[in-house]
Structure formats: C-alpha cells, structure tokens
PDB file of C-alpha atoms in Angstrom:
ATOM      1  CA  ALA K   1       0.000   0.000   0.000  1.00 55.00           C
ATOM      2  CA  GLY K   2       1.296   3.381  -0.871  1.00 58.00           C
ATOM      3  CA  THR K   3       1.450   6.471   1.408  1.00 62.00           C
ATOM      4  CA  SER K   4       0.330   9.908   0.195  1.00 62.00           C
ATOM      5  CA  MET K   5       1.234  13.288   1.740  1.00 62.00           C
ATOM      6  CA  THR K   6      -0.526  16.667   1.321  1.00 62.00           C
ATOM      7  CA  ALA K   7       1.409  19.929   1.699  1.00 60.00           C
ATOM      8  CA  ALA K   8      -0.226  22.392   4.167  1.00 58.00           C
ATOM      9  CA  LYS K   9      -0.289  26.089   3.264  1.00 56.00           C
ATOM     10  CA  ALA K  10      -0.422  28.740   6.022  1.00 54.00           C
ATOM     11  CA  GLU K  11      -1.934  32.093   5.025  1.00 59.00           C
ATOM     12  CA  TYR K  12      -1.400  35.188   7.194  1.00 60.00           C
ATOM     13  CA  ILE K  13      -3.894  38.044   6.921  1.00 66.00           C
ATOM     14  CA  GLN K  14      -2.435  41.470   7.558  1.00 83.00           C
ATOM     15  CA  GLY K  15      -3.914  44.983   7.796  1.00 92.00           C
ATOM     16  CA  VAL K  16      -2.326  48.455   7.661  1.00 96.00           C
ATOM     17  CA  VAL K  17      -3.050  51.751   9.403  1.00 97.00           C
ATOM     18  CA  VAL K  18      -2.768  55.025   7.487  1.00 97.00           C
ATOM     19  CA  VAL K  19      -3.010  58.420   9.210  1.00 98.00           C
ATOM     20  CA  SER K  20      -4.285  61.553   7.445  1.00 97.00           C
ATOM     21  CA  LEU K  21      -3.799  64.931   9.200  1.00 98.00           C
ATOM     22  CA  SER K  22      -5.025  68.416   8.298  1.00 98.00           C
ATOM     23  CA  MET K  23      -5.056  71.956   9.740  1.00 98.00           C
ATOM     24  CA  SER K  24      -8.325  73.899   9.772  1.00 97.00           C
ATOM     25  CA  ASP K  25      -6.606  77.014   8.392  1.00 97.00           C
ATOM     26  CA  GLY K  26      -4.580  75.132   5.777  1.00 97.00           C
ATOM     27  CA  ASP K  27      -1.248  76.198   7.293  1.00 98.00           C
ATOM     28  CA  ALA K  28       1.426  74.001   5.700  1.00 97.00           C
ATOM     29  CA  GLU K  29       4.102  75.021   8.209  1.00 97.00           C
ATOM     30  CA  ALA K  30       1.877  74.069  11.127  1.00 97.00           C
ATOM     31  CA  LEU K  31       1.012  70.768   9.425  1.00 97.00           C
ATOM     32  CA  ALA K  32       4.718  69.953   9.320  1.00 97.00           C
ATOM     33  CA  LEU K  33       4.748  70.199  13.131  1.00 97.00           C
ATOM     34  CA  ALA K  34       1.797  67.857  13.566  1.00 97.00           C
ATOM     35  CA  GLY K  35       2.187  64.128  14.068  1.00 97.00           C
ATOM     36  CA  ALA K  36       0.696  60.910  15.392  1.00 98.00           C
ATOM     37  CA  THR K  37       1.676  57.704  17.183  1.00 98.00           C
ATOM     38  CA  VAL K  38       0.075  54.259  16.880  1.00 97.00           C
ATOM     39  CA  ALA K  39      -0.080  51.890  19.866  1.00 97.00           C
ATOM     40  CA  ILE K  40      -1.007  48.236  19.216  1.00 96.00           C
ATOM     41  CA  ASN K  41      -2.437  46.113  22.044  1.00 96.00           C
ATOM     42  CA  SER K  42      -1.123  48.582  24.653  1.00 93.00           C
ATOM     43  CA  GLY K  43       2.388  48.243  23.295  1.00 95.00           C
ATOM     44  CA  THR K  44       5.005  50.951  22.830  1.00 96.00           C
ATOM     45  CA  PRO K  45       3.617  53.709  20.574  1.00 96.00           C
ATOM     46  CA  ILE K  46       5.017  53.770  17.052  1.00 97.00           C
ATOM     47  CA  ALA K  47       5.627  57.162  15.441  1.00 97.00           C
ATOM     48  CA  TYR K  48       3.715  57.554  12.207  1.00 97.00           C
ATOM     49  CA  THR K  49       6.120  58.766   9.505  1.00 95.00           C
ATOM     50  CA  GLY K  50       3.810  58.636   6.503  1.00 94.00           C
ATOM     51  CA  ALA K  51       4.317  54.970   5.654  1.00 95.00           C
ATOM     52  CA  PRO K  52       1.466  52.518   6.408  1.00 95.00           C
ATOM     53  CA  ILE K  53       1.899  50.627   9.700  1.00 96.00           C
ATOM     54  CA  PRO K  54       1.194  46.854   9.540  1.00 95.00           C
ATOM     55  CA  VAL K  55      -1.284  45.654  12.169  1.00 95.00           C
ATOM     56  CA  ALA K  56      -2.777  42.195  12.679  1.00 93.00           C
ATOM     57  CA  PRO K  57      -6.574  42.091  12.432  1.00 93.00           C
ATOM     58  CA  LEU K  58      -8.521  42.108  15.717  1.00 94.00           C
ATOM     59  CA  SER K  59      -5.717  43.967  17.459  1.00 96.00           C
ATOM     60  CA  GLN K  60      -6.670  46.940  19.601  1.00 97.00           C
ATOM     61  CA  VAL K  61      -5.210  50.128  18.160  1.00 97.00           C
ATOM     62  CA  VAL K  62      -4.910  53.576  19.771  1.00 98.00           C
ATOM     63  CA  VAL K  63      -3.875  56.528  17.604  1.00 98.00           C
ATOM     64  CA  SER K  64      -2.704  59.628  19.525  1.00 98.00           C
ATOM     65  CA  PHE K  65      -1.780  63.056  18.192  1.00 98.00           C
ATOM     66  CA  LYS K  66       1.051  65.517  18.884  1.00 97.00           C
ATOM     67  CA  ASP K  67       0.288  68.963  20.297  1.00 97.00           C
ATOM     68  CA  VAL K  68       0.771  71.970  18.000  1.00 98.00           C
ATOM     69  CA  GLU K  69       0.776  75.475  19.497  1.00 97.00           C
ATOM     70  CA  GLY K  70      -2.327  77.461  18.631  1.00 98.00           C
ATOM     71  CA  TYR K  71      -4.377  74.416  17.620  1.00 98.00           C
ATOM     72  CA  ALA K  72      -6.798  72.120  19.419  1.00 98.00           C
ATOM     73  CA  THR K  73      -5.193  68.668  19.563  1.00 98.00           C
ATOM     74  CA  PRO K  74      -7.439  65.937  18.117  1.00 98.00           C
ATOM     75  CA  GLY K  75      -8.598  63.361  20.632  1.00 98.00           C
ATOM     76  CA  ASP K  76      -7.242  59.796  20.668  1.00 98.00           C
ATOM     77  CA  GLN K  77      -8.922  57.339  18.312  1.00 98.00           C
ATOM     78  CA  THR K  78      -9.310  53.747  19.536  1.00 98.00           C
ATOM     79  CA  PHE K  79     -10.557  50.852  17.413  1.00 97.00           C
ATOM     80  CA  ILE K  80     -10.256  47.122  16.691  1.00 97.00           C
ATOM     81  CA  MET K  81      -8.193  46.566  13.583  1.00 96.00           C
ATOM     82  CA  PRO K  82     -10.184  45.245  10.599  1.00 95.00           C
ATOM     83  CA  THR K  83      -8.686  43.483   7.616  1.00 92.00           C
ATOM     84  CA  GLY K  84      -7.305  45.639   4.840  1.00 94.00           C
ATOM     85  CA  THR K  85      -6.510  49.342   5.219  1.00 96.00           C
ATOM     86  CA  LYS K  86      -7.758  51.471   8.097  1.00 97.00           C
ATOM     87  CA  THR K  87      -7.454  55.217   7.446  1.00 97.00           C
ATOM     88  CA  VAL K  88      -7.492  57.481  10.499  1.00 98.00           C
ATOM     89  CA  SER K  89      -8.308  61.138   9.744  1.00 98.00           C
ATOM     90  CA  ALA K  90      -7.880  63.996  12.183  1.00 98.00           C
ATOM     91  CA  SER K  91      -8.090  67.800  11.995  1.00 98.00           C
ATOM     92  CA  TYR K  92      -6.232  70.363  14.103  1.00 98.00           C
ATOM     93  CA  ASP K  93      -8.600  73.303  14.648  1.00 98.00           C
ATOM     94  CA  THR K  94      -7.635  76.914  15.360  1.00 98.00           C
ATOM     95  CA  THR K  95      -9.471  80.210  15.805  1.00 98.00           C
ATOM     96  CA  ILE K  96      -7.642  83.312  14.585  1.00 98.00           C
ATOM     97  CA  PHE K  97      -8.097  86.499  16.647  1.00 98.00           C
ATOM     98  CA  THR K  98      -7.196  89.972  15.358  1.00 98.00           C
ATOM     99  CA  VAL K  99      -5.763  92.574  17.754  1.00 98.00           C
ATOM    100  CA  PHE K 100      -6.645  96.277  17.518  1.00 98.00           C
ATOM    101  CA  ILE K 101      -4.843  98.908  19.635  1.00 98.00           C
ATOM    102  CA  THR K 102      -6.499 102.329  19.522  1.00 97.00           C
ATOM    103  CA  SER K 103      -6.049 105.828  20.968  1.00 96.00           C
ATOM    104  CA  ASN K 104      -8.383 108.820  21.119  1.00 95.00           C
ATOM    105  CA  GLN K 105      -5.441 110.924  19.870  1.00 92.00           C
ATOM    106  CA  GLN K 106      -4.953 110.675  16.108  1.00 88.00           C
ATOM    107  CA  GLY K 107      -1.485 109.564  15.003  1.00 90.00           C
ATOM    108  CA  ASP K 108      -0.455 108.696  18.560  1.00 92.00           C
ATOM    109  CA  ALA K 109       3.052 107.237  18.194  1.00 93.00           C
ATOM    110  CA  THR K 110       3.194 106.340  21.903  1.00 92.00           C
ATOM    111  CA  ILE K 111       0.259 103.957  21.624  1.00 96.00           C
ATOM    112  CA  ALA K 112       1.189 102.703  18.161  1.00 94.00           C
ATOM    113  CA  ALA K 113       4.325 101.185  19.712  1.00 95.00           C
ATOM    114  CA  GLN K 114       2.418  99.125  22.298  1.00 97.00           C
ATOM    115  CA  LYS K 115       1.679  95.393  22.134  1.00 98.00           C
ATOM    116  CA  VAL K 116      -1.064  93.273  23.687  1.00 98.00           C
ATOM    117  CA  SER K 117      -0.147  90.138  25.638  1.00 98.00           C
ATOM    118  CA  VAL K 118      -2.445  87.248  24.669  1.00 98.00           C
ATOM    119  CA  SER K 119      -2.618  83.932  26.502  1.00 98.00           C
ATOM    120  CA  TYR K 120      -4.823  80.872  26.795  1.00 98.00           C
ATOM    121  CA  MET K 121      -4.943  77.699  28.869  1.00 96.00           C
ATOM    122  CA  GLY K 122      -1.888  75.546  28.173  1.00 95.00           C
ATOM    123  CA  LEU K 123       0.214  78.253  26.505  1.00 97.00           C
ATOM    124  CA  ALA K 124       3.630  78.430  28.182  1.00 95.00           C
ATOM    125  CA  THR K 125       4.576  81.957  27.093  1.00 97.00           C
ATOM    126  CA  PRO K 126       1.992  84.656  26.225  1.00 98.00           C
ATOM    127  CA  LYS K 127       2.063  86.011  22.675  1.00 98.00           C
ATOM    128  CA  GLN K 128       2.994  89.670  22.182  1.00 98.00           C
ATOM    129  CA  VAL K 129       0.806  91.047  19.398  1.00 98.00           C
ATOM    130  CA  ALA K 130       1.049  94.478  17.751  1.00 98.00           C
ATOM    131  CA  ASN K 131      -1.824  96.507  16.316  1.00 97.00           C
ATOM    132  CA  ASN K 132      -3.605  94.707  13.445  1.00 97.00           C
ATOM    133  CA  GLY K 133      -1.683  91.536  14.281  1.00 98.00           C
ATOM    134  CA  THR K 134      -3.254  88.102  14.641  1.00 98.00           C
ATOM    135  CA  VAL K 135      -2.884  85.238  17.087  1.00 98.00           C
ATOM    136  CA  LYS K 136      -3.988  81.611  16.796  1.00 98.00           C
ATOM    137  CA  VAL K 137      -6.016  80.171  19.665  1.00 98.00           C
ATOM    138  CA  PRO K 138      -7.079  76.510  19.927  1.00 98.00           C
ATOM    139  CA  THR K 139     -10.713  76.253  18.888  1.00 98.00           C
ATOM    140  CA  GLY K 140     -12.924  75.959  21.959  1.00 97.00           C
ATOM    141  CA  LEU K 141     -10.726  78.147  24.175  1.00 98.00           C
ATOM    142  CA  THR K 142     -11.279  81.816  24.996  1.00 97.00           C
ATOM    143  CA  PRO K 143      -8.057  83.835  25.246  1.00 98.00           C
ATOM    144  CA  THR K 144      -7.176  86.372  27.910  1.00 98.00           C
ATOM    145  CA  ALA K 145      -5.444  89.639  27.066  1.00 98.00           C
ATOM    146  CA  THR K 146      -3.584  92.398  28.889  1.00 98.00           C
ATOM    147  CA  ALA K 147      -2.045  95.664  27.714  1.00 98.00           C
ATOM    148  CA  PRO K 148       0.788  97.647  29.313  1.00 97.00           C
ATOM    149  CA  ASP K 149       0.126 100.743  31.419  1.00 94.00           C
ATOM    150  CA  VAL K 150       1.110 103.977  29.683  1.00 93.00           C
ATOM    151  CA  THR K 151       1.649 107.179  31.668  1.00 89.00           C
ATOM    152  CA  GLY K 152      -1.164 109.639  31.040  1.00 92.00           C
ATOM    153  CA  TYR K 153      -3.598 107.122  29.559  1.00 94.00           C
ATOM    154  CA  SER K 154      -6.542 105.081  30.759  1.00 95.00           C
ATOM    155  CA  LYS K 155      -7.057 101.747  29.042  1.00 96.00           C
ATOM    156  CA  GLU K 156      -9.711  99.114  28.483  1.00 97.00           C
ATOM    157  CA  VAL K 157      -8.934  95.662  27.101  1.00 98.00           C
ATOM    158  CA  THR K 158     -11.791  93.629  25.634  1.00 98.00           C
ATOM    159  CA  VAL K 159     -11.937  90.095  24.207  1.00 98.00           C
ATOM    160  CA  LEU K 160     -14.852  89.541  21.820  1.00 97.00           C
ATOM    161  CA  ALA K 161     -14.830  85.776  21.313  1.00 97.00           C
ATOM    162  CA  ALA K 162     -17.796  85.701  18.940  1.00 96.00           C
ATOM    163  CA  SER K 163     -16.193  88.331  16.689  1.00 97.00           C
ATOM    164  CA  ARG K 164     -12.650  86.966  17.113  1.00 98.00           C
ATOM    165  CA  ILE K 165     -11.425  90.433  18.063  1.00 98.00           C
ATOM    166  CA  ILE K 166      -9.207  91.693  20.894  1.00 98.00           C
ATOM    167  CA  THR K 167      -9.162  95.445  21.517  1.00 98.00           C
ATOM    168  CA  ALA K 168      -6.991  97.638  23.709  1.00 98.00           C
ATOM    169  CA  ALA K 169      -8.451 101.156  23.810  1.00 97.00           C
ATOM    170  CA  TYR K 170      -6.306 103.941  25.293  1.00 97.00           C
ATOM    171  CA  GLN K 171      -7.676 107.384  26.160  1.00 96.00           C
ATOM    172  CA  THR K 172      -5.926 110.521  27.362  1.00 94.00           C
ATOM    173  CA  THR K 173      -6.862 114.122  28.083  1.00 92.00           C
ATOM    174  CA  ILE K 174      -4.376 116.779  26.977  1.00 89.00           C
ATOM    175  CA  VAL K 175      -3.808 119.428  29.665  1.00 88.00           C
ATOM    176  CA  SER K 176      -2.301 122.656  28.306  1.00 84.00           C
ATOM    177  CA  VAL K 177      -0.428 124.823  30.819  1.00 84.00           C
ATOM    178  CA  ASN K 178       0.447 128.403  29.814  1.00 79.00           C
ATOM    179  CA  MET K 179       3.022 130.103  32.048  1.00 76.00           C
ATOM    180  CA  VAL K 180       3.654 133.804  31.417  1.00 73.00           C
ATOM    181  CA  GLY K 181       5.459 136.617  33.157  1.00 65.00           C
ATOM    182  CA  GLU K 182       3.964 140.056  33.707  1.00 61.00           C
ATOM    183  CA  THR K 183       5.867 143.331  33.531  1.00 54.00           C
ATOM    184  CA  SER K 184       4.005 146.581  34.302  1.00 49.00           C
ATOM    185  CA  GLY K 185       0.740 144.859  33.484  1.00 54.00           C
ATOM    186  CA  THR K 186       1.961 143.422  30.200  1.00 54.00           C
ATOM    187  CA  GLU K 187       2.194 139.640  29.753  1.00 58.00           C
ATOM    188  CA  GLY K 188       5.368 138.179  28.347  1.00 58.00           C
ATOM    189  CA  ALA K 189       7.523 135.077  28.371  1.00 63.00           C
ATOM    190  CA  ALA K 190       7.621 132.954  31.512  1.00 60.00           C
ATOM    191  CA  PRO K 191      10.420 133.875  33.907  1.00 62.00           C
ATOM    192  CA  GLN K 192      13.523 131.734  33.643  1.00 63.00           C
ATOM    193  CA  GLY K 193      13.123 128.568  35.672  1.00 68.00           C
ATOM    194  CA  ALA K 194       9.330 128.784  35.909  1.00 74.00           C
ATOM    195  CA  GLN K 195       7.928 125.320  36.535  1.00 81.00           C
ATOM    196  CA  ALA K 196       4.523 123.617  36.754  1.00 84.00           C
ATOM    197  CA  THR K 197       3.759 120.059  37.841  1.00 87.00           C
ATOM    198  CA  VAL K 198       0.713 118.105  36.675  1.00 88.00           C
ATOM    199  CA  SER K 199      -0.236 115.291  39.072  1.00 89.00           C
ATOM    200  CA  TYR K 200      -2.928 112.662  39.349  1.00 89.00           C
ATOM    201  CA  GLN K 201      -3.458 109.707  41.655  1.00 89.00           C
ATOM    202  CA  GLY K 202      -1.542 106.623  40.613  1.00 86.00           C
ATOM    203  CA  GLY K 203       0.570 108.376  37.974  1.00 86.00           C
ATOM    204  CA  ALA K 204       4.029 109.866  37.803  1.00 87.00           C
ATOM    205  CA  ASP K 205       4.289 113.642  38.113  1.00 89.00           C
ATOM    206  CA  GLN K 206       4.791 115.472  34.830  1.00 85.00           C
ATOM    207  CA  VAL K 207       7.006 118.556  35.190  1.00 88.00           C
ATOM    208  CA  LEU K 208       6.560 121.373  32.659  1.00 84.00           C
ATOM    209  CA  THR K 209       8.816 124.385  32.101  1.00 78.00           C
ATOM    210  CA  ASP K 210       8.874 127.504  29.913  1.00 68.00           C
ATOM    211  CA  ASN K 211       5.736 128.917  28.308  1.00 68.00           C
ATOM    212  CA  THR K 212       2.940 126.776  26.889  1.00 65.00           C
ATOM    213  CA  GLN K 213       3.399 123.031  27.373  1.00 81.00           C
ATOM    214  CA  THR K 214       1.121 120.037  27.608  1.00 86.00           C
ATOM    215  CA  ALA K 215       0.717 117.016  29.858  1.00 88.00           C
ATOM    216  CA  LYS K 216      -1.335 113.852  29.406  1.00 89.00           C
ATOM    217  CA  VAL K 217      -3.850 112.724  32.021  1.00 91.00           C
ATOM    218  CA  PRO K 218      -5.963 109.541  31.845  1.00 92.00           C
ATOM    219  CA  THR K 219      -9.429 110.456  30.585  1.00 91.00           C
ATOM    220  CA  GLY K 220     -11.876 110.731  33.485  1.00 89.00           C
ATOM    221  CA  THR K 221      -9.143 111.181  36.121  1.00 89.00           C
ATOM    222  CA  ALA K 222      -8.965 114.212  38.423  1.00 91.00           C
ATOM    223  CA  PHE K 223      -5.667 116.098  38.357  1.00 87.00           C
ATOM    224  CA  THR K 224      -3.921 119.051  39.970  1.00 89.00           C
ATOM    225  CA  VAL K 225      -1.513 121.655  38.615  1.00 85.00           C
ATOM    226  CA  THR K 226       1.000 123.183  41.018  1.00 84.00           C
ATOM    227  CA  TYR K 227       3.668 125.790  40.405  1.00 76.00           C
ATOM    228  CA  ALA K 228       7.166 125.845  41.847  1.00 70.00           C
ATOM    229  CA  ASN K 229      10.424 127.797  42.062  1.00 64.00           C
ATOM    230  CA  VAL K 230       9.284 130.561  44.414  1.00 57.00           C
ATOM    231  CA  GLU K 231      12.599 132.315  43.848  1.00 62.00           C
ATOM    232  CA  ASN K 232      11.263 133.515  40.523  1.00 60.00           C
ATOM    233  CA  TYR K 233       8.355 135.178  42.262  1.00 63.00           C
ATOM    234  CA  ASN K 234      10.658 136.797  44.809  1.00 66.00           C
ATOM    235  CA  ALA K 235      12.849 138.153  42.022  1.00 67.00           C
ATOM    236  CA  GLN K 236       9.859 140.061  40.617  1.00 68.00           C
ATOM    237  CA  MET K 237       8.578 141.508  43.881  1.00 69.00           C
ATOM    238  CA  GLU K 238      10.406 144.846  43.703  1.00 75.00           C
ATOM    239  CA  GLU K 239       9.008 145.512  40.263  1.00 77.00           C
ATOM    240  CA  ALA K 240       5.569 144.354  41.405  1.00 71.00           C
ATOM    241  CA  TYR K 241       5.555 146.677  44.430  1.00 71.00           C
ATOM    242  CA  ALA K 242       6.583 149.593  42.226  1.00 76.00           C
ATOM    243  CA  TYR K 243       3.712 148.791  39.885  1.00 73.00           C
ATOM    244  CA  TYR K 244       1.208 148.709  42.779  1.00 65.00           C
ATOM    245  CA  GLU K 245       2.534 152.018  44.147  1.00 72.00           C
ATOM    246  CA  GLU K 246       2.149 153.575  40.719  1.00 76.00           C
ATOM    247  CA  LYS K 247      -1.470 152.481  40.707  1.00 64.00           C
ATOM    248  CA  GLY K 248      -2.131 153.881  44.186  1.00 68.00           C
ATOM    249  CA  VAL K 249      -2.012 150.614  46.070  1.00 62.00           C
ATOM    250  CA  HIS K 250       0.105 151.135  49.175  1.00 62.00           C
ATOM    251  CA  SER K 251      -0.396 147.870  51.063  1.00 62.00           C
ATOM    252  CA  VAL K 252      -0.376 144.228  49.938  1.00 62.00           C
ATOM    253  CA  LYS K 253      -0.610 140.912  51.751  1.00 60.00           C
ATOM    254  CA  THR K 254       1.805 138.226  50.589  1.00 62.00           C
ATOM    255  CA  GLY K 255       2.332 134.621  51.573  1.00 56.00           C
ATOM    256  CA  TYR K 256       3.177 131.091  50.399  1.00 51.00           C
ATOM    257  CA  VAL K 257       0.894 128.062  50.251  1.00 48.00           C
TER     258      VAL K 257
END
C-alpha cells in the first residue's frame, strides 16, 4: 500500500493603518509640526512617519496626536483593527483672533508702539501682538489679554470671542499749561526757571517748564496743577511793588501756600 502526503499552506492576513492629518486654516508650516503615534495592544507607541503601519486584524489600536501650538489637539482614536486598510483622519482646529490697539489721539506714536499680551490655557509663554496683528487660539478656548500701562492714559482691554477680536483702547486728556510773566501789566515770556507740575493719583508727576506746554492725564481722572520755584516770584517783587505804588495801592498781603 502506498502512502500519500498533502502539503499544508499557512496564510497570514495582515492589515495596515494610514493616518491623514489636516489643519483647519490650511497652514502648511503648522502641518509639518503635527504628528501621530500608533499603539497596538497597549504596546510601545510607534511614530507615524507617513508609511502605512502593519497591524494584525482584531488587534486593539490607539492613535494619539502631537500637540501643536495654537491648535486644538485631536482626541485619541481607539478601534479594533479590521482586515485591509484602516485610514485614520484627524483635523487640528484653530481660531484666529485679530488685535486692535487704539487711541483717542490721532497719530499717537506712543500707543502705536504698544503690544497686547495674549494667553490661553496651556500656553507656556503669552504672545505679544502688535496693532492689526493676529494670534492663533485653539478652537474651543477663549483667550485672555492684557495691555501695558502707559503714563497719562486710561485703558480698556476687551476680548470679543464671537467676533474673534481683541481690543486695547487707550484714552488721554491733553492738559495745556500756559506760564507767562507780567511786567508793568503786560504779559510776556515765563520767567527763567518757571515750573509747573501736573499730578494725578496713581501716575508719575509730569514737570513742565517755559511757556505753553502740555501734559497727558488719563481720561476721566482728576488732576492738579502746582507751580514751583518761588525764587522767581521773589525776584519780581520789587518791580511788582513799584507797579502797585504807581497804581495807588500802598499795602499788599503776601504769603506762600
């Protein structure tokens, strides 16, 4: 009797995972910073480099995504591997805010040089944004914003999430101080060394000299103007007394406050 043998053939079924990433604003540079890892059956995550990753069917797969500043990171995707190709798609979403820095004084170079500090949850270092600049914020988050104090200005910073606008509005009141000297009843230039100080609560004193000068005070803030250098007044007293005597005034009361 003869013996027959049959060759056995083993067939392995394999699947592959492909990852497709996109940025909601189409930023190619940001897309280059994005990335994903694939973990199979709780094993060590494998970095996705663009080539399909082989995975045995019925394996548990977890795809995780790298953080990119200014974008909402897609959530993990977990699934049981089917046969064939499994494509995992994910989008990084961002909301772009525009910053406006304004002043109630036209052509105000002081305010034009300022920047607004914008931050949001998870951002390590706040973004410094100039007027008409933009900043990317992960979709779903509302940013916070601050603006620097500027001597002589009040400010109001507003974040309008629905409009995607951040505003920093500065306002100042211009105080004009006119210092003049008087000789025999005729006004002239301020005496040498004449000085006025404009003050308001919470702000640095602004010292003015010579004739007409201006100081800036935050809009809506009370202020005082004081005058100094009493020596200049003393230097004019002889001439002043002579003027009074000429006009028939023979007694005056003087003093300092």
